[in-house]
Short mmCIF file of C-alpha atoms and ligand atoms in Angstrom, two decimals:
data_model
loop_
_atom_site.label_atom_id
_atom_site.label_comp_id
_atom_site.label_asym_id
_atom_site.label_seq_id
_atom_site.Cartn_x
_atom_site.Cartn_y
_atom_site.Cartn_z
CA MET U 223 -11.76 -21.12 2.20
CA LEU U 224 -11.28 -18.73 5.11
CA ARG U 225 -11.71 -15.10 4.44
CA THR U 226 -8.49 -13.17 4.35
CA HIS U 227 -7.60 -9.85 2.68
CA TYR U 228 -10.39 -8.41 4.77
CA SER U 229 -8.97 -4.94 5.18
CA GLN U 230 -9.61 -4.60 1.44
CA ASP U 231 -12.65 -6.82 1.03
CA VAL U 232 -14.94 -5.62 3.80
CA ASP U 233 -17.02 -2.58 2.99
CA THR U 234 -20.04 -0.76 4.31
CA LYS U 235 -22.42 -3.47 3.08
CA ASP U 236 -20.86 -5.86 5.63
CA TYR U 237 -21.71 -3.59 8.56
CA GLY U 238 -24.12 -5.37 10.89
CA SER U 239 -23.46 -8.81 9.45
CA THR U 240 -21.42 -11.75 10.71
CA VAL U 241 -18.09 -12.31 9.02
CA THR U 242 -15.20 -14.71 9.47
CA VAL U 243 -11.67 -13.42 9.18
CA ALA U 244 -8.28 -15.06 9.63
CA GLY U 245 -4.72 -13.92 10.15
CA TRP U 246 -1.87 -13.42 12.59
CA ILE U 247 -2.42 -11.80 15.97
CA GLU U 248 0.02 -8.94 15.80
CA ASP U 249 -0.78 -7.37 19.12
CA ILE U 250 -3.09 -7.78 22.11
CA ARG U 251 -3.98 -4.86 24.35
CA ASN U 252 -5.81 -6.06 27.44
CA LEU U 253 -7.40 -3.22 29.41
CA GLY U 254 -9.13 -5.51 31.92
CA GLY U 255 -12.77 -5.30 30.90
CA ILE U 256 -12.06 -4.89 27.22
CA ALA U 257 -9.27 -6.09 24.96
CA PHE U 258 -8.17 -5.18 21.48
CA LEU U 259 -6.59 -7.72 19.18
CA ILE U 260 -4.86 -6.54 16.06
CA LEU U 261 -5.19 -9.11 13.31
CA ARG U 262 -2.94 -8.91 10.26
CA ASP U 263 -2.76 -10.39 6.80
CA ARG U 264 -0.86 -9.25 3.76
CA THR U 265 -3.36 -6.57 2.85
CA GLY U 266 -3.45 -4.86 6.21
CA LYS U 267 -4.77 -4.97 9.75
CA ILE U 268 -8.10 -4.99 11.52
CA GLN U 269 -9.19 -4.58 15.10
CA VAL U 270 -11.06 -7.27 17.02
CA THR U 271 -12.71 -5.80 20.12
CA VAL U 272 -13.59 -8.33 22.80
CA ILE U 273 -15.67 -7.32 25.84
CA LYS U 274 -15.23 -9.43 28.97
CA LYS U 275 -18.72 -9.23 30.37
CA GLU U 276 -20.36 -10.13 27.06
CA THR U 277 -18.16 -13.11 26.14
CA PRO U 278 -16.17 -14.00 29.30
CA GLU U 279 -14.87 -17.41 28.07
CA LEU U 280 -13.80 -16.04 24.71
CA PHE U 281 -12.19 -13.02 26.39
CA LYS U 282 -10.09 -15.30 28.59
CA GLU U 283 -9.04 -17.44 25.67
CA LEU U 284 -8.11 -14.57 23.34
CA VAL U 285 -6.13 -12.44 25.77
CA SER U 286 -3.99 -15.43 26.74
CA LEU U 287 -2.84 -16.08 23.16
CA SER U 288 0.74 -15.43 22.14
CA ARG U 289 1.64 -12.86 19.51
CA GLU U 290 1.80 -14.16 15.92
CA THR U 291 -0.63 -16.98 16.62
CA VAL U 292 -2.81 -17.68 13.58
CA VAL U 293 -6.53 -17.56 14.31
CA SER U 294 -9.82 -17.37 12.56
CA ILE U 295 -12.47 -15.26 14.19
CA THR U 296 -16.18 -15.12 13.52
CA GLY U 297 -18.05 -12.09 14.74
CA LEU U 298 -20.14 -9.05 14.07
CA CYS U 299 -18.67 -6.49 11.72
CA GLN U 300 -19.53 -3.15 13.23
CA GLU U 301 -18.97 0.39 12.03
CA ASN U 302 -16.76 2.41 14.37
CA THR U 303 -15.17 5.59 13.10
CA GLN U 304 -12.79 5.58 16.09
CA VAL U 305 -10.79 2.59 14.81
CA MET U 306 -8.70 1.90 11.74
CA ASN U 307 -10.67 1.01 8.61
CA ASN U 308 -13.76 2.55 10.34
CA TRP U 309 -14.95 -0.87 11.47
CA GLU U 310 -14.14 -3.56 14.01
CA ILE U 311 -15.13 -7.11 14.75
CA LEU U 312 -16.97 -8.12 17.91
CA PRO U 313 -16.06 -11.79 18.14
CA GLN U 314 -18.49 -14.62 18.87
CA GLN U 315 -16.19 -17.53 18.09
CA ALA U 316 -12.49 -18.15 17.60
CA HIS U 317 -10.44 -21.02 16.22
CA ILE U 318 -6.77 -21.28 16.91
CA LEU U 319 -5.23 -22.46 13.67
CA SER U 320 -1.61 -22.41 14.80
CA LEU U 321 -0.30 -21.35 18.16
CA ALA U 322 2.95 -19.36 17.98
CA GLU U 323 5.69 -20.30 20.40
CA SER U 324 6.84 -17.62 22.74
CA PRO U 325 9.11 -15.72 22.95
CA LEU U 326 9.39 -14.98 19.24
CA PRO U 327 12.91 -15.18 17.82
CA LEU U 328 12.20 -11.84 16.17
CA GLY U 329 9.48 -9.29 16.80
CA VAL U 330 7.29 -8.09 13.96
CA ILE U 331 6.32 -4.71 15.40
CA ASP U 332 8.94 -4.17 18.10
CA LYS U 333 10.36 -0.67 18.14
CA VAL U 334 13.86 -1.82 19.13
CA GLY U 335 15.46 -3.23 16.00
CA ALA U 336 17.15 -6.62 15.98
CA ASP U 337 20.61 -6.86 14.42
CA PHE U 338 20.67 -7.60 10.70
CA ASP U 339 21.84 -11.20 11.03
CA THR U 340 19.01 -11.99 13.43
CA THR U 341 16.50 -10.63 10.94
CA LEU U 342 17.96 -12.80 8.17
CA ASP U 343 18.21 -15.85 10.43
CA ASN U 344 14.48 -15.49 11.04
CA ARG U 345 13.57 -14.35 7.57
CA PHE U 346 10.07 -15.90 7.54
CA ILE U 347 9.15 -13.62 10.42
CA ASP U 348 11.17 -10.69 9.10
CA LEU U 349 9.15 -10.91 5.88
CA ARG U 350 5.94 -10.36 7.85
CA LYS U 351 6.98 -6.74 8.43
CA LYS U 352 5.11 -4.32 6.25
CA GLU U 353 8.22 -2.63 4.86
CA ASN U 354 9.51 -6.01 3.71
CA GLN U 355 6.16 -6.98 2.25
CA SER U 356 6.32 -3.72 0.29
CA ILE U 357 9.79 -4.47 -1.05
CA PHE U 358 8.56 -7.74 -2.50
CA ALA U 359 5.31 -6.26 -3.79
CA ILE U 360 7.48 -3.72 -5.64
CA ARG U 361 9.79 -6.48 -6.85
CA ASP U 362 6.76 -8.33 -8.22
CA ALA U 363 5.57 -5.18 -10.02
CA PHE U 364 9.07 -4.58 -11.35
CA LEU U 365 8.95 -7.98 -13.04
CA THR U 366 5.40 -7.45 -14.33
CA ALA U 367 6.50 -4.16 -15.88
CA THR U 368 9.52 -5.86 -17.44
CA HIS U 369 7.38 -8.58 -19.01
CA HIS U 370 4.91 -5.98 -20.34
CA PHE U 371 7.57 -3.79 -21.82
CA LEU U 372 9.75 -6.47 -23.37
CA HIS U 373 6.79 -8.27 -24.90
CA SER U 374 5.64 -4.96 -26.38
CA GLN U 375 9.08 -4.79 -28.01
CA GLY U 376 8.80 -8.27 -29.51
CA PHE U 377 10.94 -10.16 -26.99
CA LEU U 378 10.40 -13.81 -26.16
CA GLU U 379 11.00 -15.06 -22.63
CA ILE U 380 13.41 -17.97 -22.46
CA HIS U 381 15.06 -20.23 -19.88
CA THR U 382 18.59 -21.48 -20.36
CA PRO U 383 20.65 -24.07 -18.44
CA LYS U 384 22.06 -23.21 -15.06
CA ILE U 385 24.49 -26.14 -15.01
CA THR U 386 27.29 -25.75 -17.49
CA THR U 387 30.91 -26.50 -18.34
CA THR U 388 32.23 -22.98 -19.00
CA SER U 389 32.66 -19.65 -17.23
CA PRO U 390 31.93 -16.64 -19.46
CA GLU U 391 32.33 -13.68 -17.11
CA GLY U 392 36.02 -13.10 -16.56
CA GLY U 393 37.01 -11.65 -13.22
CA THR U 394 34.48 -13.53 -11.14
CA GLU U 395 34.75 -17.08 -9.91
CA VAL U 396 32.46 -20.04 -10.47
CA PHE U 397 30.92 -22.55 -8.12
CA SER U 398 31.80 -26.05 -9.21
CA LEU U 399 29.77 -29.15 -8.64
CA GLN U 400 29.92 -32.85 -9.33
CA TYR U 401 27.82 -33.80 -12.34
CA PHE U 402 27.84 -37.60 -12.16
CA ASP U 403 31.43 -38.44 -13.09
CA ARG U 404 32.25 -35.00 -14.48
CA LYS U 405 32.94 -31.57 -13.10
CA ALA U 406 30.40 -28.86 -13.87
CA TYR U 407 29.70 -25.27 -12.84
CA LEU U 408 26.75 -23.13 -11.91
CA VAL U 409 26.33 -20.41 -14.53
CA GLN U 410 27.59 -16.91 -13.76
CA SER U 411 25.01 -15.56 -16.24
CA PRO U 412 23.07 -16.78 -19.30
CA GLN U 413 25.54 -14.87 -21.50
CA LEU U 414 26.69 -17.73 -23.75
CA TYR U 415 23.23 -19.24 -24.15
CA LYS U 416 21.48 -16.00 -24.95
CA GLN U 417 24.12 -15.39 -27.63
CA ILE U 418 23.66 -18.91 -29.01
CA MET U 419 19.94 -18.07 -29.19
CA MET U 420 20.82 -15.32 -31.68
CA ALA U 421 21.83 -18.06 -34.11
CA THR U 422 18.40 -19.68 -33.88
CA GLY U 423 16.34 -16.92 -35.45
CA PHE U 424 14.69 -15.95 -32.15
CA ASP U 425 16.10 -12.49 -32.61
CA ARG U 426 14.93 -10.89 -29.36
CA VAL U 427 15.06 -12.94 -26.18
CA TYR U 428 15.13 -12.26 -22.48
CA GLU U 429 15.42 -14.23 -19.32
CA ILE U 430 14.81 -13.51 -15.66
CA ALA U 431 18.16 -15.05 -14.92
CA TRP U 432 20.00 -16.48 -11.95
CA TYR U 433 23.63 -15.52 -11.52
CA PHE U 434 25.86 -17.73 -9.37
CA ARG U 435 29.15 -16.05 -8.56
CA ALA U 436 31.77 -17.33 -6.16
CA GLU U 437 33.06 -13.86 -5.38
CA GLU U 438 34.87 -13.71 -2.08
CA HIS U 439 33.98 -10.12 -1.29
CA ASP U 440 31.34 -9.49 1.27
CA THR U 441 29.78 -6.08 0.59
CA SER U 442 26.39 -4.42 0.91
CA ARG U 443 25.88 -4.67 -2.87
CA HIS U 444 27.09 -8.15 -3.81
CA LEU U 445 25.30 -11.46 -3.54
CA ASN U 446 26.66 -14.87 -4.45
CA GLU U 447 23.29 -15.81 -5.91
CA SER U 448 21.44 -12.97 -7.60
CA THR U 449 18.86 -12.37 -10.31
CA ALA U 450 18.90 -10.20 -13.40
CA ILE U 451 16.99 -9.19 -16.47
CA ASP U 452 19.14 -10.53 -19.24
CA LEU U 453 18.30 -9.73 -22.82
CA GLU U 454 19.85 -10.19 -26.22
CA MET U 455 18.77 -8.74 -29.56
CA ALA U 456 19.96 -9.30 -33.13
CA PHE U 457 20.37 -7.14 -36.22
CA ILE U 458 21.53 -4.14 -34.24
CA ASP U 459 23.66 -1.38 -35.75
CA ASN U 460 25.79 -1.00 -32.64
CA GLU U 461 25.62 -0.74 -28.84
CA GLU U 462 23.47 2.40 -29.07
CA ASP U 463 20.46 0.20 -29.99
CA ILE U 464 20.99 -1.74 -26.76
CA MET U 465 21.33 1.38 -24.62
CA LYS U 466 18.09 2.71 -26.07
CA MET U 467 16.32 -0.50 -25.05
CA ALA U 468 17.85 -0.32 -21.56
CA GLU U 469 16.77 3.27 -20.95
CA ASP U 470 13.27 2.76 -22.35
CA LEU U 471 12.83 -0.31 -20.15
CA THR U 472 14.07 1.59 -17.11
CA GLN U 473 11.73 4.49 -17.74
CA TYR U 474 8.78 2.15 -18.28
CA ILE U 475 9.52 0.32 -15.02
CA MET U 476 9.75 3.61 -13.11
CA ILE U 477 6.42 4.85 -14.49
CA TYR U 478 4.77 1.51 -13.73
CA LEU U 479 6.09 1.31 -10.17
CA THR U 480 5.26 4.85 -9.20
CA THR U 481 1.69 4.47 -10.45
CA GLN U 482 0.93 0.82 -9.57
CA ARG U 483 2.84 0.56 -6.30
CA LYS U 484 2.48 4.04 -4.87
CA SER U 485 1.22 2.85 -1.47
CA ASP U 486 4.19 0.49 -1.11
CA MET U 487 6.53 3.30 -2.12
CA ASP U 488 4.91 5.44 0.59
CA ILE U 489 5.48 2.74 3.21
CA LEU U 490 9.17 2.79 2.25
CA ALA U 491 9.12 6.60 2.23
CA THR U 492 10.40 6.88 -1.31
CA SER U 493 9.02 8.87 -4.21
CA PRO U 494 11.38 8.51 -7.14
CA GLU U 495 11.21 10.80 -10.12
CA ILE U 496 10.52 9.45 -13.57
CA PRO U 497 13.77 9.70 -15.52
CA GLN U 498 13.79 11.52 -18.84
CA THR U 499 15.27 9.75 -21.85
CA PRO U 500 17.79 9.70 -23.42
CA PHE U 501 19.95 9.19 -20.34
CA THR U 502 23.25 11.05 -20.24
CA ARG U 503 26.08 9.13 -21.88
CA ILE U 504 29.69 9.74 -20.98
CA THR U 505 32.65 7.75 -22.20
CA TYR U 506 35.05 5.94 -19.93
CA ASP U 507 37.71 8.53 -20.80
CA GLU U 508 35.41 11.43 -19.88
CA ALA U 509 34.43 9.74 -16.63
CA LEU U 510 38.07 9.17 -15.76
CA ASP U 511 38.78 12.83 -16.50
CA LEU U 512 35.98 13.88 -14.14
CA ILE U 513 37.48 12.10 -11.16
CA GLN U 514 41.16 12.21 -12.13
CA LYS U 515 42.15 14.37 -9.18
CA LYS U 516 40.31 12.20 -6.65
CA THR U 517 41.58 8.73 -7.56
CA ASP U 518 44.87 7.03 -8.31
CA MET U 519 43.43 4.67 -10.89
CA THR U 520 44.98 4.91 -14.33
CA TRP U 521 43.66 4.38 -17.83
CA GLY U 522 42.82 0.72 -18.35
CA ASP U 523 41.72 0.01 -14.76
CA ASP U 524 38.07 -0.73 -14.14
CA PHE U 525 36.10 1.65 -11.93
CA GLY U 526 35.66 0.38 -8.40
CA THR U 527 32.89 1.17 -5.92
CA LEU U 528 34.61 4.37 -4.86
CA GLU U 529 35.15 5.63 -8.40
CA GLU U 530 31.58 4.80 -9.39
CA ARG U 531 30.31 6.84 -6.48
CA LEU U 532 32.62 9.77 -7.29
CA ILE U 533 31.45 9.82 -10.89
CA GLY U 534 27.83 9.77 -9.70
CA GLU U 535 28.41 12.66 -7.31
CA THR U 536 30.24 14.73 -9.91
CA LEU U 537 27.71 14.14 -12.68
CA GLN U 538 24.62 14.80 -10.53
CA GLU U 539 22.47 12.53 -12.71
CA THR U 540 20.19 9.77 -11.43
CA PHE U 541 20.66 7.41 -14.38
CA TYR U 542 23.56 7.60 -16.80
CA PHE U 543 25.61 5.40 -19.10
CA ILE U 544 29.36 5.06 -19.11
CA THR U 545 30.39 3.91 -22.58
CA GLN U 546 33.46 2.85 -24.55
CA TYR U 547 35.44 1.04 -21.87
CA PRO U 548 39.00 -0.03 -22.55
CA LEU U 549 38.74 -3.38 -24.31
CA GLU U 550 40.80 -5.23 -21.72
CA THR U 551 38.42 -4.35 -18.88
CA LYS U 552 35.53 -6.14 -20.56
CA PRO U 553 34.81 -9.85 -21.21
CA PHE U 554 36.06 -11.57 -24.38
CA TYR U 555 32.68 -11.43 -26.14
CA SER U 556 32.60 -7.60 -26.26
CA MET U 557 32.93 -6.09 -29.73
CA PRO U 558 36.22 -4.17 -30.11
CA ASN U 559 36.30 -0.62 -31.39
CA GLY U 560 40.01 0.15 -31.66
CA LYS U 561 41.39 0.00 -28.13
CA TYR U 562 37.86 0.30 -26.72
CA ALA U 563 34.94 -2.10 -26.36
CA ARG U 564 31.46 -1.37 -27.68
CA SER U 565 30.25 -1.78 -24.15
CA PHE U 566 28.48 0.23 -21.50
CA ASP U 567 27.48 0.23 -17.87
CA LEU U 568 24.25 1.77 -16.64
CA SER U 569 24.57 3.53 -13.30
CA TYR U 570 21.81 4.46 -10.89
CA GLN U 571 22.80 6.99 -8.23
CA GLY U 572 26.45 6.11 -8.64
CA VAL U 573 25.96 2.33 -8.51
CA GLU U 574 26.33 0.03 -11.51
CA ILE U 575 23.01 -1.70 -12.15
CA ALA U 576 23.59 -3.05 -15.66
CA SER U 577 26.35 -3.96 -18.07
CA GLY U 578 25.89 -4.51 -21.77
CA ALA U 579 27.62 -4.49 -25.12
CA GLN U 580 27.54 -5.19 -28.76
CA ARG U 581 29.04 -8.68 -29.07
CA ILE U 582 31.50 -10.09 -31.51
CA HIS U 583 29.50 -12.09 -34.07
CA GLN U 584 32.39 -13.04 -36.36
CA HIS U 585 33.75 -16.50 -35.56
CA ASP U 586 37.38 -15.72 -36.43
CA LEU U 587 37.52 -12.49 -34.45
CA LEU U 588 35.90 -14.19 -31.48
CA GLN U 589 38.49 -16.98 -31.54
CA LYS U 590 41.26 -14.42 -31.83
CA ARG U 591 40.00 -12.50 -28.79
CA MET U 592 39.69 -15.69 -26.77
CA ALA U 593 43.22 -16.73 -27.68
CA HIS U 594 44.46 -13.25 -26.78
CA MET U 595 42.84 -13.62 -23.37
CA ALA U 596 44.48 -17.02 -22.94
CA MET U 597 41.16 -18.84 -22.75
CA ASP U 598 40.80 -22.56 -23.34
CA ILE U 599 39.05 -22.48 -26.72
CA ASP U 600 38.25 -26.22 -26.69
CA ASN U 601 36.13 -25.65 -23.65
CA PHE U 602 33.98 -23.19 -25.62
CA SER U 603 33.60 -25.27 -28.79
CA GLU U 604 29.81 -25.61 -28.42
CA TYR U 605 29.48 -21.84 -28.06
CA LEU U 606 31.82 -21.13 -30.97
CA LYS U 607 29.97 -23.58 -33.21
CA ALA U 608 26.93 -21.30 -33.13
CA PHE U 609 29.02 -18.60 -34.83
CA ARG U 610 29.99 -20.75 -37.82
CA TYR U 611 26.65 -21.25 -39.54
CA GLY U 612 25.03 -17.84 -39.73
CA MET U 613 25.17 -15.52 -36.72
CA PRO U 614 23.67 -12.02 -37.06
CA PRO U 615 25.19 -8.95 -35.37
CA HIS U 616 23.78 -8.72 -31.86
CA GLY U 617 24.13 -7.37 -28.36
CA GLY U 618 22.39 -7.22 -25.02
CA PHE U 619 22.64 -6.40 -21.37
CA GLY U 620 22.17 -7.82 -17.90
CA LEU U 621 20.45 -5.66 -15.30
CA GLY U 622 20.69 -6.75 -11.66
CA ILE U 623 17.23 -6.87 -10.11
CA GLU U 624 18.39 -6.59 -6.51
CA ARG U 625 20.82 -3.78 -7.39
CA PHE U 626 18.04 -1.83 -9.05
CA LEU U 627 15.66 -2.32 -6.13
CA MET U 628 18.30 -1.48 -3.57
CA GLU U 629 18.93 1.87 -5.23
CA LEU U 630 15.28 2.57 -5.98
CA LEU U 631 14.17 1.89 -2.41
CA GLN U 632 17.32 3.13 -0.70
CA VAL U 633 17.34 0.15 1.66
CA GLY U 634 21.09 0.27 2.18
CA ASN U 635 21.79 -3.44 1.77
CA ILE U 636 21.18 -5.63 -1.28
CA ARG U 637 20.26 -8.59 0.94
CA LYS U 638 16.95 -6.92 1.74
CA CYS U 639 15.89 -7.21 -1.90
CA ILE U 640 16.12 -10.99 -2.24
CA LEU U 641 14.04 -13.39 -0.14
CA PHE U 642 16.78 -15.65 1.17
CA PRO U 643 20.18 -14.09 0.48
CA ARG U 644 23.30 -16.10 -0.25
CA ASP U 645 26.51 -14.34 0.67
CA ARG U 646 30.07 -15.22 1.64
CA THR U 647 28.98 -16.66 4.97
CA ARG U 648 25.27 -17.25 4.61
CA LEU U 649 23.88 -20.44 3.12
CA THR U 650 20.76 -20.69 5.29
CA PRO U 651 17.85 -20.24 5.67
O1 4AD E 268 28.13 -6.65 -15.05
P1 4AD E 268 27.78 -8.09 -15.12
O2 4AD E 268 28.74 -9.06 -14.55
O3 4AD E 268 27.49 -8.42 -16.64
C1 4AD E 268 27.09 -9.61 -17.15
O4 4AD E 268 26.80 -10.60 -16.48
C2 4AD E 268 26.92 -9.65 -18.63
N1 4AD E 268 26.66 -11.03 -19.09
C3 4AD E 268 25.80 -8.74 -19.02
C4 4AD E 268 25.67 -8.58 -20.48
O5 4AD E 268 24.65 -8.89 -21.06
N2 4AD E 268 26.67 -8.06 -21.10
O6 4AD E 268 26.37 -8.29 -14.39
C5 4AD E 268 25.25 -7.55 -14.81
C6 4AD E 268 24.57 -6.89 -13.63
C7 4AD E 268 25.47 -5.95 -12.85
O7 4AD E 268 25.48 -4.67 -13.44
C8 4AD E 268 24.80 -5.95 -11.49
O8 4AD E 268 23.66 -5.12 -11.50
C9 4AD E 268 24.32 -7.38 -11.38
O9 4AD E 268 24.19 -7.88 -12.68
N3 4AD E 268 25.28 -8.20 -10.64
C10 4AD E 268 25.20 -8.48 -9.35
N4 4AD E 268 24.30 -8.15 -8.41
C11 4AD E 268 24.50 -8.58 -7.15
N5 4AD E 268 25.55 -9.33 -6.78
C12 4AD E 268 26.48 -9.71 -7.68
N6 4AD E 268 27.51 -10.45 -7.30
C13 4AD E 268 26.33 -9.28 -9.02
N7 4AD E 268 27.04 -9.44 -10.15
C14 4AD E 268 26.39 -8.79 -11.12
MG1 MG E 269 29.33 -5.14 -14.99
#
């Protein structure tokens, strides 16, 4: 195994000894008699200092290499307080592991930025940039924190089918596919399955879920393939139990990230505050009142991007819930409360990051709501069956991972928070 992660691994005890390191050549500065190679791996960079008159053949070979070539270098590790890490490598031997073609389709350290499509077209190089490595280190920690917290609350991680025959989330379209001789769809969310799980006795479940949504709109905060933390819990009193779980999870994640990923946060120049719980709750009616003068939407319409932002600006809160939406704005499975639904959205800086609700658990009421919404009940018979033989009261939420990260890190476009984004026009790489 070649030694990598050297910017972390090497310490003073290595000074004066021979080490072998490997990585990408990020930059070569050739000053004639001396050259400096900057070698990079995911933990950082080191300097390789090659002196022409001491190793003329090696000097010639190294300075002629193209940027982003992968090499392994064996040499003396020497203390030098003038260079980064306080040490450098004086090379004795080099192996070229993979020569990079030149010119690069995208620079890793170039000051002039490439346009966004070029960065995504060359995502494997784009992801070598330290800001992007930090985004995904933070994403990884976000998921670790989620697993920690939800397990501490007695949740079980599950995986449900992604190929299905139904479409639970009204208002967004499905991708269809050929399933042998039948038509099938990619799931919009695990909604129906996580509810069916409530009839199994696994009373707290969660999934790191994939959402496939054939939405036509092409915005900075929508993907056609996205991920979410989707959870469902039984024996709740009402939607308040779900909101409590959502805010406690959010706070835990924020504490975890700001302590465990501080250096990555620094690279992205962000230092978020830990939110206090409980988060502010305002009803749909109150939110509409707040922005009444600035919008022409009327009672019963859903908030759009503009309205969400206006509410955020008016409220001056980082995280807040909007509760009690008009029943007709929410999917069929939401529990009615008069003309309202026992539902909520969680907003982060004026952007919706999660939606949740208490669900209908009574078979007859559920069927009635589906009929009212002109849904094809036969198509949902497998789902409905789970409500006929003992279904406890339950509810849950779905929290968009990329949405959360986009707001947390203020990166301006949701595509930066998923490795290989799928949008209205992009299906590769
Ligand atoms: O609001 P949504 O559609 O709610 C549901 O899917 C419900 N099944 C959740 C529940 O348990 N009641 O999606 C939940 C979250 C959104 O708030 C948003 O953060 C994210 O998922 N999301 C998307 N993110 C990026 N691109 C898209 N097209 C998204 N659609 C939803
Ligand atoms: Mg929603």
